[in-house]
Amino acid sequence: MIETPYLLFLGDAPDMLAAKVAQGIRDWRPENAVGQYRMAGCKADMKLTDMTLAEAKAAGAKTLVIGVANRGGIISAAWKEVLIAALEEGFDLASGLHNLLRDEPDLREAAERTGQALHDVRVPSVKYPIADGVKRRGKRCLPVGTDCSVGKMYTAMAMDRDMKARGLKSSFRATGQTGILITGEGVPLDAVVADFMAGSIEWLTPDNDDDHWDMIEGQGSLFHVSYSGVTMALVHGGQPDALILCHEPTRDHMRGLPGYKLPSLETLRDMALQLARVGNPACEVVGISVNTQHLDDAAAKACLREIEDRMGLPTVDPYRHGADRLVDALLAME
Amino acid sequence: MIETPYLLFLGDAPDMLAAKVAQGIRDWRPENAVGQYRMAGCKADMKLTDMTLAEAKAAGAKTLVIGVANRGGIISAAWKEVLIAALEEGFDLASGLHNLLRDEPDLREAAERTGQALHDVRVPSVKYPIADGVKRRGKRCLPVGTDCSVGKMYTAMAMDRDMKARGLKSSFRATGQTGILITGEGVPLDAVVADFMAGSIEWLTPDNDDDHWDMIEGQGSLFHVSYSGVTMALVHGGQPDALILCHEPTRDHMRGLPGYKLPSLETLRDMALQLARVGNPACEVVGISVNTQHLDDAAAKACLREIEDRMGLPTVDPYRHGADRLVDALLAME
């Protein structure tokens, strides 16, 4: 649907977390990212080649993907200049921003004039049903986090990759703009109307073979007051058989909420499991995924060992060390 | 905004629960309901005078309010006939249905032709913010239910009425179409885009006097897999100081979910309190509201006494016996 490969637009990202979308594409579909485009003041770096629009065009890029969150939901004049130039250079644009490319008259005008496409992957393209709670065949795994942005998508992606490498049946189910930009399909859950959230996840993870696993991309956190309702819809709409607890050990408060402490992994385990069992009484917590990107090797190892000893569950950083122990834990359930 | 008084349209409601909107208006603003309009096969009855459109017009009704949920989200041809006749008779139309009056070409055409208004109260009219979790001044009370449709709105309405009768500061905060149709304002929470749910509730219950109580209309249930995400946004966006547990003791499964049992009041208490304390560590469960409409007087009394003894909290049916003990419990917190 979205033409590859991409030039990743990092804009004036204030930090790496703001460029989560670009990072996801770089890490999971590196073959689709020919380079990055950074503006003055950009604090994010994907370690891709910095390219002008013309250089990226010459390198074969077809679509400029907005790989960064915009501040305050405004597509700034500085961004606009680049985006319009990209359309004129022959790129399509793809975006997961809340405010849509198609709602900007100057972008729409430029797209029409140049014949290029505007892809707003955040907009739901399906009329989702109300969830009916009926038990579906096949298996489902859902990562749940102590906070937002702790590695839930990476965990599901890594487990899906590991399952496929073993020749087992698995589907990554995207629920956010990054996942959708990477895989080309999914549910933009945070843009779904409240009443249809759980139903959209039932729709995304339908009946399947008994030995097939959906690896569902997580969103938000049950303990993050801004987004917990979105997470709840995943826990109940997804009917997970297996939960993976996700954590970032260096965070001193909930993302975007100064004064809000992260819950312990024990608290997350008990809360998520009790809620998940409403929809699937057989649900189990099978492993823990720790995002150790801010720790050196020794500290990461020590952190994982401490958590594994304390919680009695396989504990890994799937990005750093692979997801095979988490997949082993899934398969051991059956 | 919506002109009163109303003629309540009950359509072909299959039962009383389907006509919850009409019931709410009849019970809380009876002076606004001059009569009811019922079609063949209607199983709901508000005990108001059955009127033709002409009779209601003569009695002074200004707006035909759709007081019933429609099946399958379709505005049927049979309904259309009445609605268009009402516009031609000089009524405005007001609706809280998911599918909008304004999206029906024939209704829009008739409204334009007759100069009458179409009010779709379900559509958010405000661009809500993302929740920031900052502690707000003033006090907030939220009813939470073991299931949907167990009396959460009635509980908040009754407590608000009791507070005002005592000369105390209180605001009923509507979060659903019935509440909005009754009070003329509020947040149509189930139609809000997922990411903005909690923020819409922060917006609805802003900073206020230290001795002011918001009585927030509840929605769904933390244990109802179709709508739990909506409830979660109320628990976290509302920052409640006080929770009221709401229950309907004769329900044998969750509404619309055969096979799903209701949680116990103990389970609801523990879950709701733990979640609410994420946003407001001072939150307490202060009372229990039981909807005893399907019990006779003796059975209702016995049910309330059993629950009160078991739970150690003031337990009432606010509609049947008044909300004063719940309000006493609120005031005792301060």
mmCIF file of N, CA, C and O in Angstrom, chain B residues 131-170:
data_model
loop_
_atom_site.group_PDB
_atom_site.id
_atom_site.type_symbol
_atom_site.label_atom_id
_atom_site.label_comp_id
_atom_site.label_asym_id
_atom_site.label_seq_id
_atom_site.Cartn_x
_atom_site.Cartn_y
_atom_site.Cartn_z
ATOM 1 N N ALA B 131 -4.898 13.813 28.475
ATOM 2 C CA ALA B 131 -4.888 13.981 29.936
ATOM 3 C C ALA B 131 -3.474 14.255 30.424
ATOM 4 O O ALA B 131 -2.525 13.632 29.952
ATOM 5 N N ASP B 132 -3.342 15.184 31.368
ATOM 6 C CA ASP B 132 -2.010 15.462 31.926
ATOM 7 C C ASP B 132 -1.852 14.962 33.349
ATOM 8 O O ASP B 132 -0.769 15.049 33.925
ATOM 9 N N GLY B 133 -2.933 14.467 33.957
ATOM 10 C CA GLY B 133 -2.830 13.857 35.279
ATOM 11 C C GLY B 133 -2.558 14.826 36.414
ATOM 12 O O GLY B 133 -2.372 14.392 37.558
ATOM 13 N N VAL B 134 -2.530 16.123 36.133
ATOM 14 C CA VAL B 134 -2.259 17.106 37.189
ATOM 15 C C VAL B 134 -3.444 17.144 38.154
ATOM 16 O O VAL B 134 -4.600 17.157 37.738
ATOM 17 N N LYS B 135 -3.128 17.159 39.455
ATOM 18 C CA LYS B 135 -4.167 17.137 40.486
ATOM 19 C C LYS B 135 -4.977 18.424 40.425
ATOM 20 O O LYS B 135 -4.428 19.527 40.412
ATOM 21 N N ARG B 136 -6.314 18.271 40.400
ATOM 22 C CA ARG B 136 -7.194 19.433 40.335
ATOM 23 C C ARG B 136 -7.833 19.686 41.688
ATOM 24 O O ARG B 136 -8.039 18.756 42.471
ATOM 25 N N ARG B 137 -8.182 20.945 41.941
ATOM 26 C CA ARG B 137 -8.853 21.304 43.189
ATOM 27 C C ARG B 137 -10.330 20.920 43.117
ATOM 28 O O ARG B 137 -10.887 20.724 42.048
ATOM 29 N N GLY B 138 -10.954 20.848 44.276
ATOM 30 C CA GLY B 138 -12.345 20.415 44.346
ATOM 31 C C GLY B 138 -12.412 18.908 44.501
ATOM 32 O O GLY B 138 -11.386 18.223 44.439
ATOM 33 N N LYS B 139 -13.623 18.395 44.712
ATOM 34 C CA LYS B 139 -13.801 16.961 44.976
ATOM 35 C C LYS B 139 -14.613 16.320 43.861
ATOM 36 O O LYS B 139 -15.454 16.976 43.232
ATOM 37 N N ARG B 140 -14.384 15.027 43.670
ATOM 38 C CA ARG B 140 -15.071 14.297 42.609
ATOM 39 C C ARG B 140 -15.531 12.925 43.094
ATOM 40 O O ARG B 140 -14.779 12.232 43.777
ATOM 41 N N CYS B 141 -16.725 12.574 42.689
ATOM 42 C CA CYS B 141 -17.305 11.281 43.051
ATOM 43 C C CYS B 141 -17.663 10.536 41.768
ATOM 44 O O CYS B 141 -18.240 11.123 40.852
ATOM 45 N N LEU B 142 -17.300 9.260 41.696
ATOM 46 C CA LEU B 142 -17.572 8.454 40.489
ATOM 47 C C LEU B 142 -18.238 7.138 40.876
ATOM 48 O O LEU B 142 -17.681 6.382 41.666
ATOM 49 N N PRO B 143 -19.397 6.855 40.325
ATOM 50 C CA PRO B 143 -19.980 5.523 40.485
ATOM 51 C C PRO B 143 -19.334 4.546 39.501
ATOM 52 O O PRO B 143 -19.147 4.889 38.332
ATOM 53 N N VAL B 144 -19.002 3.357 39.993
ATOM 54 C CA VAL B 144 -18.450 2.299 39.124
ATOM 55 C C VAL B 144 -19.306 1.049 39.312
ATOM 56 O O VAL B 144 -19.753 0.762 40.426
ATOM 57 N N GLY B 145 -19.530 0.308 38.222
ATOM 58 C CA GLY B 145 -20.500 -0.776 38.287
ATOM 59 C C GLY B 145 -19.911 -2.157 38.124
ATOM 60 O O GLY B 145 -18.856 -2.326 37.510
ATOM 61 N N THR B 146 -20.619 -3.154 38.653
ATOM 62 C CA THR B 146 -20.266 -4.544 38.371
ATOM 63 C C THR B 146 -20.613 -4.894 36.927
ATOM 64 O O THR B 146 -20.118 -5.881 36.395
ATOM 65 N N ASP B 147 -21.476 -4.080 36.300
ATOM 66 C CA ASP B 147 -21.902 -4.325 34.916
ATOM 67 C C ASP B 147 -22.313 -2.981 34.320
ATOM 68 O O ASP B 147 -22.352 -1.964 35.026
ATOM 69 N N CYS B 148 -22.628 -2.974 33.025
ATOM 70 C CA CYS B 148 -23.249 -1.803 32.405
ATOM 71 C C CYS B 148 -24.697 -1.702 32.863
ATOM 72 O O CYS B 148 -25.293 -2.694 33.272
ATOM 73 N N SER B 149 -25.284 -0.533 32.719
ATOM 74 C CA SER B 149 -26.726 -0.333 32.932
ATOM 75 C C SER B 149 -27.180 -0.857 34.289
ATOM 76 O O SER B 149 -28.159 -1.589 34.392
ATOM 77 N N VAL B 150 -26.448 -0.501 35.340
ATOM 78 C CA VAL B 150 -26.849 -0.938 36.684
ATOM 79 C C VAL B 150 -27.277 0.242 37.554
ATOM 80 O O VAL B 150 -27.578 0.060 38.730
ATOM 81 N N GLY B 151 -27.288 1.464 37.006
ATOM 82 C CA GLY B 151 -27.770 2.595 37.795
ATOM 83 C C GLY B 151 -26.709 3.624 38.149
ATOM 84 O O GLY B 151 -26.895 4.420 39.070
ATOM 85 N N LYS B 152 -25.619 3.656 37.398
ATOM 86 C CA LYS B 152 -24.543 4.605 37.718
ATOM 87 C C LYS B 152 -24.995 6.050 37.493
ATOM 88 O O LYS B 152 -24.685 6.938 38.294
ATOM 89 N N MET B 153 -25.726 6.286 36.398
ATOM 90 C CA MET B 153 -26.174 7.650 36.141
ATOM 91 C C MET B 153 -27.190 8.088 37.188
ATOM 92 O O MET B 153 -27.116 9.203 37.713
ATOM 93 N N TYR B 154 -28.115 7.218 37.494
ATOM 94 C CA TYR B 154 -29.121 7.540 38.506
ATOM 95 C C TYR B 154 -28.453 7.874 39.837
ATOM 96 O O TYR B 154 -28.889 8.783 40.553
ATOM 97 N N THR B 155 -27.426 7.111 40.175
ATOM 98 C CA THR B 155 -26.745 7.334 41.445
ATOM 99 C C THR B 155 -26.133 8.728 41.481
ATOM 100 O O THR B 155 -26.308 9.475 42.462
ATOM 101 N N ALA B 156 -25.425 9.092 40.420
ATOM 102 C CA ALA B 156 -24.796 10.421 40.382
ATOM 103 C C ALA B 156 -25.856 11.525 40.375
ATOM 104 O O ALA B 156 -25.721 12.544 41.062
ATOM 105 N N MET B 157 -26.927 11.314 39.614
ATOM 106 C CA MET B 157 -28.032 12.284 39.555
ATOM 107 C C MET B 157 -28.668 12.463 40.936
ATOM 108 O O MET B 157 -28.950 13.587 41.369
ATOM 109 N N ALA B 158 -28.924 11.357 41.601
ATOM 110 C CA ALA B 158 -29.612 11.416 42.893
ATOM 111 C C ALA B 158 -28.719 12.080 43.943
ATOM 112 O O ALA B 158 -29.198 12.863 44.781
ATOM 113 N N MET B 159 -27.437 11.785 43.904
ATOM 114 C CA MET B 159 -26.522 12.418 44.859
ATOM 115 C C MET B 159 -26.420 13.920 44.596
ATOM 116 O O MET B 159 -26.386 14.730 45.524
ATOM 117 N N ASP B 160 -26.387 14.278 43.319
ATOM 118 C CA ASP B 160 -26.346 15.702 42.959
ATOM 119 C C ASP B 160 -27.604 16.411 43.463
ATOM 120 O O ASP B 160 -27.524 17.511 44.036
ATOM 121 N N ARG B 161 -28.742 15.792 43.287
ATOM 122 C CA ARG B 161 -29.999 16.404 43.731
ATOM 123 C C ARG B 161 -30.008 16.568 45.249
ATOM 124 O O ARG B 161 -30.422 17.610 45.769
ATOM 125 N N ASP B 162 -29.515 15.537 45.938
ATOM 126 C CA ASP B 162 -29.472 15.591 47.405
ATOM 127 C C ASP B 162 -28.514 16.689 47.892
ATOM 128 O O ASP B 162 -28.830 17.431 48.825
ATOM 129 N N MET B 163 -27.350 16.775 47.270
ATOM 130 C CA MET B 163 -26.379 17.820 47.635
ATOM 131 C C MET B 163 -27.000 19.209 47.470
ATOM 132 O O MET B 163 -26.878 20.072 48.345
ATOM 133 N N LYS B 164 -27.647 19.420 46.334
ATOM 134 C CA LYS B 164 -28.236 20.737 46.061
ATOM 135 C C LYS B 164 -29.363 21.042 47.041
ATOM 136 O O LYS B 164 -29.514 22.186 47.491
ATOM 137 N N ALA B 165 -30.136 20.011 47.398
ATOM 138 C CA ALA B 165 -31.225 20.220 48.354
ATOM 139 C C ALA B 165 -30.679 20.644 49.715
ATOM 140 O O ALA B 165 -31.333 21.342 50.481
ATOM 141 N N ARG B 166 -29.449 20.227 50.015
ATOM 142 C CA ARG B 166 -28.829 20.626 51.282
ATOM 143 C C ARG B 166 -28.128 21.978 51.180
ATOM 144 O O ARG B 166 -27.481 22.428 52.126
ATOM 145 N N GLY B 167 -28.173 22.567 49.989
ATOM 146 C CA GLY B 167 -27.498 23.851 49.804
ATOM 147 C C GLY B 167 -25.998 23.718 49.625
ATOM 148 O O GLY B 167 -25.250 24.688 49.781
ATOM 149 N N LEU B 168 -25.553 22.511 49.270
ATOM 150 C CA LEU B 168 -24.112 22.288 49.083
ATOM 151 C C LEU B 168 -23.759 22.393 47.604
ATOM 152 O O LEU B 168 -24.623 22.316 46.736
ATOM 153 N N LYS B 169 -22.468 22.566 47.326
ATOM 154 C CA LYS B 169 -22.018 22.788 45.953
ATOM 155 C C LYS B 169 -21.820 21.454 45.234
ATOM 156 O O LYS B 169 -20.985 20.638 45.656
ATOM 157 N N SER B 170 -22.511 21.262 44.170
ATOM 158 C CA SER B 170 -22.431 20.006 43.428
ATOM 159 C C SER B 170 -22.778 20.238 41.969
ATOM 160 O O SER B 170 -23.614 21.083 41.649
#
